[in-house]
Amino acid sequence: MSAPALVLVAHGTRSAKGVRTIAELAEAVEREMLRGGVRVPIRTAFVDVLGPTPAQVLRELKDTPAVVVPAFLASGYHVYQDVPREVADSDHRDVVVTAAMGPDPILARVQRMRLREAGFRDGDAVVFGAAGSSDARARHDVRKAAALLGAELGLRVPAAAIATGEPRVPDVVASLRESGARRVFVASYLLADGLFQQRLHDSGADGVADPLGIHPAIVRLLLERYRTAASEFITAAA
């Protein structure tokens, strides 16, 4: 049996740079696979803003088993509703959906690196900047991710929302200043550039870390998700 295709599913953005990041991330995964002597079809799909949709991509792969990897940092509506609906709409019979990317200690380590690159130093305060969600499960994931980053940095890192939910990032930045923090940095819990990342830069912080973006550790995380799911096909075929 040939290796199943990998479908990397992201949210979607109107930012050309953000779309390019997802494409480059898929290319990085493909290069890493090729280094290991494995060649599989790799496609990208989006659940909002732009296409192709996961259902469209899966229809194109109708004769090939597929592993769908949700490139989401928390599991909310898109992971629990959109992705399963898209898989069902595709009528593809051989699909496995992996867990989302986050929360994961690997992401916390990359966030720490991004903070250092932005000028963060020991003694600075940090706000965990996530998109936010109305889904309680996603909010739980964000709190867990903030705790993982806090463990990496050895300090308390409050989570805040950019778009949906409370507290909002600018309010938490202001609160930390009022509590005596001399410098406040925002750790971006976003995968790629776009409107939300710009809002972080408008939050009044002294520095804002870049999105997680493309990093070898993130590529390995995606490969781990894929390989774990692909083993289900191998076991079933044995």
PDB file of C-alpha atoms in Angstrom:
ATOM      1  CA  MET A   1       0.000   0.000   0.000  1.00  0.00           C
ATOM      2  CA  SER A   2       1.343   3.455  -0.928  1.00  0.00           C
ATOM      3  CA  ALA A   3       1.658   6.126   1.744  1.00  0.00           C
ATOM      4  CA  PRO A   4      -1.514   8.209   2.210  1.00  0.00           C
ATOM      5  CA  ALA A   5      -1.670  11.807   1.044  1.00  0.00           C
ATOM      6  CA  LEU A   6      -1.262  14.616   3.558  1.00  0.00           C
ATOM      7  CA  VAL A   7      -3.856  17.395   3.555  1.00  0.00           C
ATOM      8  CA  LEU A   8      -2.765  20.365   5.655  1.00  0.00           C
ATOM      9  CA  VAL A   9      -5.879  22.326   6.673  1.00  0.00           C
ATOM     10  CA  ALA A  10      -5.571  25.931   7.868  1.00  0.00           C
ATOM     11  CA  HIS A  11      -8.036  28.686   8.686  1.00  0.00           C
ATOM     12  CA  GLY A  12      -7.396  30.982   5.741  1.00  0.00           C
ATOM     13  CA  THR A  13      -6.425  34.640   5.601  1.00  0.00           C
ATOM     14  CA  ARG A  14      -6.559  37.602   3.242  1.00  0.00           C
ATOM     15  CA  SER A  15      -2.902  38.245   3.990  1.00  0.00           C
ATOM     16  CA  ALA A  16      -0.738  37.183   1.059  1.00  0.00           C
ATOM     17  CA  LYS A  17       2.142  36.661   3.477  1.00  0.00           C
ATOM     18  CA  GLY A  18      -0.039  34.438   5.653  1.00  0.00           C
ATOM     19  CA  VAL A  19      -1.138  32.304   2.696  1.00  0.00           C
ATOM     20  CA  ARG A  20       2.488  32.031   1.587  1.00  0.00           C
ATOM     21  CA  THR A  21       3.491  30.816   5.048  1.00  0.00           C
ATOM     22  CA  ILE A  22       1.039  27.903   4.856  1.00  0.00           C
ATOM     23  CA  ALA A  23       2.310  26.979   1.381  1.00  0.00           C
ATOM     24  CA  GLU A  24       5.920  27.156   2.548  1.00  0.00           C
ATOM     25  CA  LEU A  25       5.107  25.078   5.613  1.00  0.00           C
ATOM     26  CA  ALA A  26       3.665  22.344   3.381  1.00  0.00           C
ATOM     27  CA  GLU A  27       6.769  22.536   1.183  1.00  0.00           C
ATOM     28  CA  ALA A  28       9.007  22.207   4.246  1.00  0.00           C
ATOM     29  CA  VAL A  29       7.106  19.084   5.326  1.00  0.00           C
ATOM     30  CA  GLU A  30       7.496  17.650   1.837  1.00  0.00           C
ATOM     31  CA  ARG A  31      11.264  18.310   1.837  1.00  0.00           C
ATOM     32  CA  GLU A  32      11.629  16.623   5.219  1.00  0.00           C
ATOM     33  CA  MET A  33       9.727  13.586   3.951  1.00  0.00           C
ATOM     34  CA  LEU A  34      11.898  13.398   0.840  1.00  0.00           C
ATOM     35  CA  ARG A  35      15.017  13.433   3.010  1.00  0.00           C
ATOM     36  CA  GLY A  36      13.647  10.267   4.589  1.00  0.00           C
ATOM     37  CA  GLY A  37      13.013   8.739   1.187  1.00  0.00           C
ATOM     38  CA  VAL A  38       9.214   9.122   1.389  1.00  0.00           C
ATOM     39  CA  ARG A  39       7.224  10.767  -1.385  1.00  0.00           C
ATOM     40  CA  VAL A  40       3.526  11.449  -0.793  1.00  0.00           C
ATOM     41  CA  PRO A  41       1.012  13.891  -2.273  1.00  0.00           C
ATOM     42  CA  ILE A  42       0.804  16.994  -0.041  1.00  0.00           C
ATOM     43  CA  ARG A  43      -2.039  19.481  -0.426  1.00  0.00           C
ATOM     44  CA  THR A  44      -3.231  22.566   1.468  1.00  0.00           C
ATOM     45  CA  ALA A  45      -6.854  23.492   2.141  1.00  0.00           C
ATOM     46  CA  PHE A  46      -8.698  26.213   4.059  1.00  0.00           C
ATOM     47  CA  VAL A  47     -11.911  26.250   6.081  1.00  0.00           C
ATOM     48  CA  ASP A  48     -12.592  29.988   5.728  1.00  0.00           C
ATOM     49  CA  VAL A  49     -11.814  33.129   3.672  1.00  0.00           C
ATOM     50  CA  LEU A  50     -10.321  31.336   0.641  1.00  0.00           C
ATOM     51  CA  GLY A  51     -10.111  27.976  -1.055  1.00  0.00           C
ATOM     52  CA  PRO A  52      -9.693  25.241  -1.880  1.00  0.00           C
ATOM     53  CA  THR A  53     -11.800  23.685   0.838  1.00  0.00           C
ATOM     54  CA  PRO A  54     -10.843  20.352   2.410  1.00  0.00           C
ATOM     55  CA  ALA A  55     -13.803  18.712   0.638  1.00  0.00           C
ATOM     56  CA  GLN A  56     -12.566  19.936  -2.752  1.00  0.00           C
ATOM     57  CA  VAL A  57      -9.045  18.667  -2.123  1.00  0.00           C
ATOM     58  CA  LEU A  58     -10.270  15.296  -0.845  1.00  0.00           C
ATOM     59  CA  ARG A  59     -12.459  14.833  -3.932  1.00  0.00           C
ATOM     60  CA  GLU A  60      -9.342  15.318  -6.057  1.00  0.00           C
ATOM     61  CA  LEU A  61      -7.668  12.604  -3.970  1.00  0.00           C
ATOM     62  CA  LYS A  62     -10.665  10.249  -4.113  1.00  0.00           C
ATOM     63  CA  ASP A  63      -8.557   7.235  -5.131  1.00  0.00           C
ATOM     64  CA  THR A  64      -5.819   7.921  -2.562  1.00  0.00           C
ATOM     65  CA  PRO A  65      -6.054   7.396   1.214  1.00  0.00           C
ATOM     66  CA  ALA A  66      -5.570  10.718   2.990  1.00  0.00           C
ATOM     67  CA  VAL A  67      -4.473  12.059   6.362  1.00  0.00           C
ATOM     68  CA  VAL A  68      -5.976  15.436   7.263  1.00  0.00           C
ATOM     69  CA  VAL A  69      -3.792  17.466   9.625  1.00  0.00           C
ATOM     70  CA  PRO A  70      -5.603  20.493  11.140  1.00  0.00           C
ATOM     71  CA  ALA A  71      -3.033  23.293  11.371  1.00  0.00           C
ATOM     72  CA  PHE A  72      -4.882  24.883  14.282  1.00  0.00           C
ATOM     73  CA  LEU A  73      -3.311  25.872  17.592  1.00  0.00           C
ATOM     74  CA  ALA A  74      -6.462  25.095  19.586  1.00  0.00           C
ATOM     75  CA  SER A  75      -9.410  22.806  18.925  1.00  0.00           C
ATOM     76  CA  GLY A  76     -12.633  24.744  18.626  1.00  0.00           C
ATOM     77  CA  TYR A  77     -15.431  25.031  16.090  1.00  0.00           C
ATOM     78  CA  HIS A  78     -13.206  24.647  13.020  1.00  0.00           C
ATOM     79  CA  VAL A  79     -11.630  21.433  14.304  1.00  0.00           C
ATOM     80  CA  TYR A  80     -14.758  19.861  15.813  1.00  0.00           C
ATOM     81  CA  GLN A  81     -17.311  21.018  13.226  1.00  0.00           C
ATOM     82  CA  ASP A  82     -15.827  22.373   9.996  1.00  0.00           C
ATOM     83  CA  VAL A  83     -13.203  19.711   9.362  1.00  0.00           C
ATOM     84  CA  PRO A  84     -15.471  16.677  10.002  1.00  0.00           C
ATOM     85  CA  ARG A  85     -18.211  18.276   7.874  1.00  0.00           C
ATOM     86  CA  GLU A  86     -15.778  18.854   5.024  1.00  0.00           C
ATOM     87  CA  VAL A  87     -14.585  15.250   5.203  1.00  0.00           C
ATOM     88  CA  ALA A  88     -18.176  14.003   5.126  1.00  0.00           C
ATOM     89  CA  ASP A  89     -19.058  16.291   2.207  1.00  0.00           C
ATOM     90  CA  SER A  90     -16.121  14.962   0.201  1.00  0.00           C
ATOM     91  CA  ASP A  91     -17.529  11.382   0.212  1.00  0.00           C
ATOM     92  CA  HIS A  92     -13.926  10.200   0.546  1.00  0.00           C
ATOM     93  CA  ARG A  93     -13.957   6.814   2.274  1.00  0.00           C
ATOM     94  CA  ASP A  94     -10.325   6.549   3.406  1.00  0.00           C
ATOM     95  CA  VAL A  95      -9.581   9.591   5.554  1.00  0.00           C
ATOM     96  CA  VAL A  96      -8.018   9.879   9.001  1.00  0.00           C
ATOM     97  CA  VAL A  97      -8.079  13.237  10.808  1.00  0.00           C
ATOM     98  CA  THR A  98      -5.266  13.884  13.262  1.00  0.00           C
ATOM     99  CA  ALA A  99      -5.248  15.950  16.421  1.00  0.00           C
ATOM    100  CA  ALA A 100      -4.698  19.672  15.938  1.00  0.00           C
ATOM    101  CA  MET A 101      -1.196  21.138  16.190  1.00  0.00           C
ATOM    102  CA  GLY A 102      -1.689  22.652  19.606  1.00  0.00           C
ATOM    103  CA  PRO A 103      -1.427  22.910  22.434  1.00  0.00           C
ATOM    104  CA  ASP A 104       1.969  21.205  22.495  1.00  0.00           C
ATOM    105  CA  PRO A 105       5.248  21.787  24.364  1.00  0.00           C
ATOM    106  CA  ILE A 106       7.011  22.108  21.003  1.00  0.00           C
ATOM    107  CA  LEU A 107       4.969  25.199  20.190  1.00  0.00           C
ATOM    108  CA  ALA A 108       5.830  26.716  23.566  1.00  0.00           C
ATOM    109  CA  ARG A 109       9.528  26.278  22.828  1.00  0.00           C
ATOM    110  CA  VAL A 110       9.156  27.987  19.461  1.00  0.00           C
ATOM    111  CA  GLN A 111       7.236  30.828  21.115  1.00  0.00           C
ATOM    112  CA  ARG A 112      10.086  31.275  23.578  1.00  0.00           C
ATOM    113  CA  MET A 113      12.529  31.565  20.661  1.00  0.00           C
ATOM    114  CA  ARG A 114      10.295  34.077  18.887  1.00  0.00           C
ATOM    115  CA  LEU A 115      10.134  36.176  22.068  1.00  0.00           C
ATOM    116  CA  ARG A 116      13.921  36.198  22.349  1.00  0.00           C
ATOM    117  CA  GLU A 117      14.187  37.242  18.717  1.00  0.00           C
ATOM    118  CA  ALA A 118      11.816  40.148  19.476  1.00  0.00           C
ATOM    119  CA  GLY A 119      14.060  41.399  22.285  1.00  0.00           C
ATOM    120  CA  PHE A 120      12.465  39.768  25.333  1.00  0.00           C
ATOM    121  CA  ARG A 121      14.776  39.575  28.345  1.00  0.00           C
ATOM    122  CA  ASP A 122      14.469  37.943  31.742  1.00  0.00           C
ATOM    123  CA  GLY A 123      12.415  40.214  33.986  1.00  0.00           C
ATOM    124  CA  ASP A 124      10.040  41.319  31.224  1.00  0.00           C
ATOM    125  CA  ALA A 125       6.339  40.533  31.500  1.00  0.00           C
ATOM    126  CA  VAL A 126       4.620  38.448  28.820  1.00  0.00           C
ATOM    127  CA  VAL A 127       1.058  38.324  27.512  1.00  0.00           C
ATOM    128  CA  PHE A 128      -0.066  35.239  25.611  1.00  0.00           C
ATOM    129  CA  GLY A 129      -1.855  36.577  22.515  1.00  0.00           C
ATOM    130  CA  ALA A 130      -4.313  34.134  20.934  1.00  0.00           C
ATOM    131  CA  ALA A 131      -7.072  34.710  18.406  1.00  0.00           C
ATOM    132  CA  GLY A 132      -9.748  33.816  20.941  1.00  0.00           C
ATOM    133  CA  SER A 133     -12.837  31.666  20.594  1.00  0.00           C
ATOM    134  CA  SER A 134     -16.418  31.300  21.769  1.00  0.00           C
ATOM    135  CA  ASP A 135     -15.800  27.542  22.119  1.00  0.00           C
ATOM    136  CA  ALA A 136     -15.006  26.497  25.697  1.00  0.00           C
ATOM    137  CA  ARG A 137     -12.779  23.663  24.465  1.00  0.00           C
ATOM    138  CA  ALA A 138     -10.641  26.075  22.469  1.00  0.00           C
ATOM    139  CA  ARG A 139     -10.369  28.435  25.437  1.00  0.00           C
ATOM    140  CA  HIS A 140      -9.215  25.506  27.573  1.00  0.00           C
ATOM    141  CA  ASP A 141      -6.536  24.698  24.982  1.00  0.00           C
ATOM    142  CA  VAL A 142      -5.343  28.300  24.984  1.00  0.00           C
ATOM    143  CA  ARG A 143      -5.036  28.353  28.769  1.00  0.00           C
ATOM    144  CA  LYS A 144      -3.061  25.105  28.599  1.00  0.00           C
ATOM    145  CA  ALA A 145      -0.793  26.551  25.904  1.00  0.00           C
ATOM    146  CA  ALA A 146      -0.217  29.681  28.001  1.00  0.00           C
ATOM    147  CA  ALA A 147       0.732  27.482  30.959  1.00  0.00           C
ATOM    148  CA  LEU A 148       3.209  25.573  28.774  1.00  0.00           C
ATOM    149  CA  LEU A 149       4.836  28.838  27.723  1.00  0.00           C
ATOM    150  CA  GLY A 150       4.892  29.992  31.333  1.00  0.00           C
ATOM    151  CA  ALA A 151       6.747  26.807  32.273  1.00  0.00           C
ATOM    152  CA  GLU A 152       9.274  27.477  29.493  1.00  0.00           C
ATOM    153  CA  LEU A 153       9.876  31.038  30.712  1.00  0.00           C
ATOM    154  CA  GLY A 154       9.564  30.421  34.429  1.00  0.00           C
ATOM    155  CA  LEU A 155       6.901  33.060  34.942  1.00  0.00           C
ATOM    156  CA  ARG A 156       3.149  33.524  34.911  1.00  0.00           C
ATOM    157  CA  VAL A 157       1.873  34.235  31.393  1.00  0.00           C
ATOM    158  CA  PRO A 158      -1.748  35.448  31.263  1.00  0.00           C
ATOM    159  CA  ALA A 159      -3.723  34.476  28.179  1.00  0.00           C
ATOM    160  CA  ALA A 160      -5.602  37.159  26.250  1.00  0.00           C
ATOM    161  CA  ALA A 161      -7.750  37.307  23.116  1.00  0.00           C
ATOM    162  CA  ILE A 162      -7.193  39.287  19.957  1.00  0.00           C
ATOM    163  CA  ALA A 163     -10.674  38.983  18.449  1.00  0.00           C
ATOM    164  CA  THR A 164     -13.146  36.846  20.415  1.00  0.00           C
ATOM    165  CA  GLY A 165     -13.534  36.639  24.175  1.00  0.00           C
ATOM    166  CA  GLU A 166     -12.058  38.309  27.222  1.00  0.00           C
ATOM    167  CA  PRO A 167      -9.704  39.587  28.463  1.00  0.00           C
ATOM    168  CA  ARG A 168      -8.384  41.414  25.415  1.00  0.00           C
ATOM    169  CA  VAL A 169      -4.684  41.736  24.708  1.00  0.00           C
ATOM    170  CA  PRO A 170      -4.443  45.568  25.068  1.00  0.00           C
ATOM    171  CA  ASP A 171      -6.261  45.399  28.421  1.00  0.00           C
ATOM    172  CA  VAL A 172      -3.874  42.787  29.800  1.00  0.00           C
ATOM    173  CA  VAL A 173      -0.856  44.738  28.531  1.00  0.00           C
ATOM    174  CA  ALA A 174      -2.165  47.851  30.333  1.00  0.00           C
ATOM    175  CA  SER A 175      -2.907  45.862  33.497  1.00  0.00           C
ATOM    176  CA  LEU A 176       0.637  44.500  33.661  1.00  0.00           C
ATOM    177  CA  ARG A 177       2.022  48.011  33.293  1.00  0.00           C
ATOM    178  CA  GLU A 178      -0.207  49.215  36.116  1.00  0.00           C
ATOM    179  CA  SER A 179       1.102  46.353  38.237  1.00  0.00           C
ATOM    180  CA  GLY A 180       4.652  47.634  37.815  1.00  0.00           C
ATOM    181  CA  ALA A 181       6.033  45.799  34.766  1.00  0.00           C
ATOM    182  CA  ARG A 182       8.685  47.926  33.099  1.00  0.00           C
ATOM    183  CA  ARG A 183       8.464  46.132  29.761  1.00  0.00           C
ATOM    184  CA  VAL A 184       5.648  44.000  28.403  1.00  0.00           C
ATOM    185  CA  PHE A 185       5.989  41.617  25.461  1.00  0.00           C
ATOM    186  CA  VAL A 186       3.305  39.717  23.586  1.00  0.00           C
ATOM    187  CA  ALA A 187       3.909  36.081  22.662  1.00  0.00           C
ATOM    188  CA  SER A 188       1.987  35.516  19.442  1.00  0.00           C
ATOM    189  CA  TYR A 189      -0.006  32.282  19.427  1.00  0.00           C
ATOM    190  CA  LEU A 190      -0.701  32.562  15.713  1.00  0.00           C
ATOM    191  CA  LEU A 191       0.651  30.379  12.946  1.00  0.00           C
ATOM    192  CA  ALA A 192       1.014  33.046  10.264  1.00  0.00           C
ATOM    193  CA  ASP A 193       0.895  36.774   9.615  1.00  0.00           C
ATOM    194  CA  GLY A 194      -2.374  38.575   9.002  1.00  0.00           C
ATOM    195  CA  LEU A 195      -4.867  40.975  10.554  1.00  0.00           C
ATOM    196  CA  PHE A 196      -4.643  39.385  14.006  1.00  0.00           C
ATOM    197  CA  GLN A 197      -0.860  39.719  14.119  1.00  0.00           C
ATOM    198  CA  GLN A 198      -1.189  43.393  13.206  1.00  0.00           C
ATOM    199  CA  ARG A 199      -3.623  43.855  16.083  1.00  0.00           C
ATOM    200  CA  LEU A 200      -0.978  42.495  18.437  1.00  0.00           C
ATOM    201  CA  HIS A 201       1.387  45.197  17.229  1.00  0.00           C
ATOM    202  CA  ASP A 202      -1.303  47.763  18.043  1.00  0.00           C
ATOM    203  CA  SER A 203      -1.748  46.477  21.612  1.00  0.00           C
ATOM    204  CA  GLY A 204       0.656  48.934  23.256  1.00  0.00           C
ATOM    205  CA  ALA A 205       3.275  46.321  24.154  1.00  0.00           C
ATOM    206  CA  ASP A 206       7.001  47.077  24.108  1.00  0.00           C
ATOM    207  CA  GLY A 207       7.571  44.174  21.768  1.00  0.00           C
ATOM    208  CA  VAL A 208       5.603  41.556  19.859  1.00  0.00           C
ATOM    209  CA  ALA A 209       6.976  38.168  18.883  1.00  0.00           C
ATOM    210  CA  ASP A 210       6.516  36.954  15.326  1.00  0.00           C
ATOM    211  CA  PRO A 211       3.941  34.239  14.630  1.00  0.00           C
ATOM    212  CA  LEU A 212       5.112  30.661  15.044  1.00  0.00           C
ATOM    213  CA  GLY A 213       5.636  30.423  11.280  1.00  0.00           C
ATOM    214  CA  ILE A 214       8.023  27.916   9.745  1.00  0.00           C
ATOM    215  CA  HIS A 215      10.441  26.264  12.129  1.00  0.00           C
ATOM    216  CA  PRO A 216      12.069  22.810  11.963  1.00  0.00           C
ATOM    217  CA  ALA A 217      10.397  21.819  15.241  1.00  0.00           C
ATOM    218  CA  ILE A 218       6.968  22.676  13.841  1.00  0.00           C
ATOM    219  CA  VAL A 219       7.706  20.711  10.675  1.00  0.00           C
ATOM    220  CA  ARG A 220       8.615  17.713  12.820  1.00  0.00           C
ATOM    221  CA  LEU A 221       5.419  18.147  14.847  1.00  0.00           C
ATOM    222  CA  LEU A 222       3.306  18.031  11.691  1.00  0.00           C
ATOM    223  CA  LEU A 223       5.207  14.975  10.486  1.00  0.00           C
ATOM    224  CA  GLU A 224       4.592  13.264  13.815  1.00  0.00           C
ATOM    225  CA  ARG A 225       0.857  13.926  13.487  1.00  0.00           C
ATOM    226  CA  TYR A 226       0.893  12.542   9.939  1.00  0.00           C
ATOM    227  CA  ARG A 227       2.961   9.439  10.695  1.00  0.00           C
ATOM    228  CA  THR A 228       0.863   8.460  13.692  1.00  0.00           C
ATOM    229  CA  ALA A 229      -2.306   8.634  11.594  1.00  0.00           C
ATOM    230  CA  ALA A 230      -0.721   6.987   8.539  1.00  0.00           C
ATOM    231  CA  SER A 231       0.168   3.981  10.695  1.00  0.00           C
ATOM    232  CA  GLU A 232      -3.594   3.334  11.052  1.00  0.00           C
ATOM    233  CA  PHE A 233      -3.815   2.679   7.311  1.00  0.00           C
ATOM    234  CA  ILE A 234      -0.799   0.360   7.452  1.00  0.00           C
ATOM    235  CA  THR A 235      -2.279  -1.557  10.419  1.00  0.00           C
ATOM    236  CA  ALA A 236      -5.657  -1.865   8.687  1.00  0.00           C
ATOM    237  CA  ALA A 237      -4.049  -3.160   5.491  1.00  0.00           C
ATOM    238  CA  ALA A 238      -1.905  -5.762   7.304  1.00  0.00           C
TER     239      ALA A 238
END
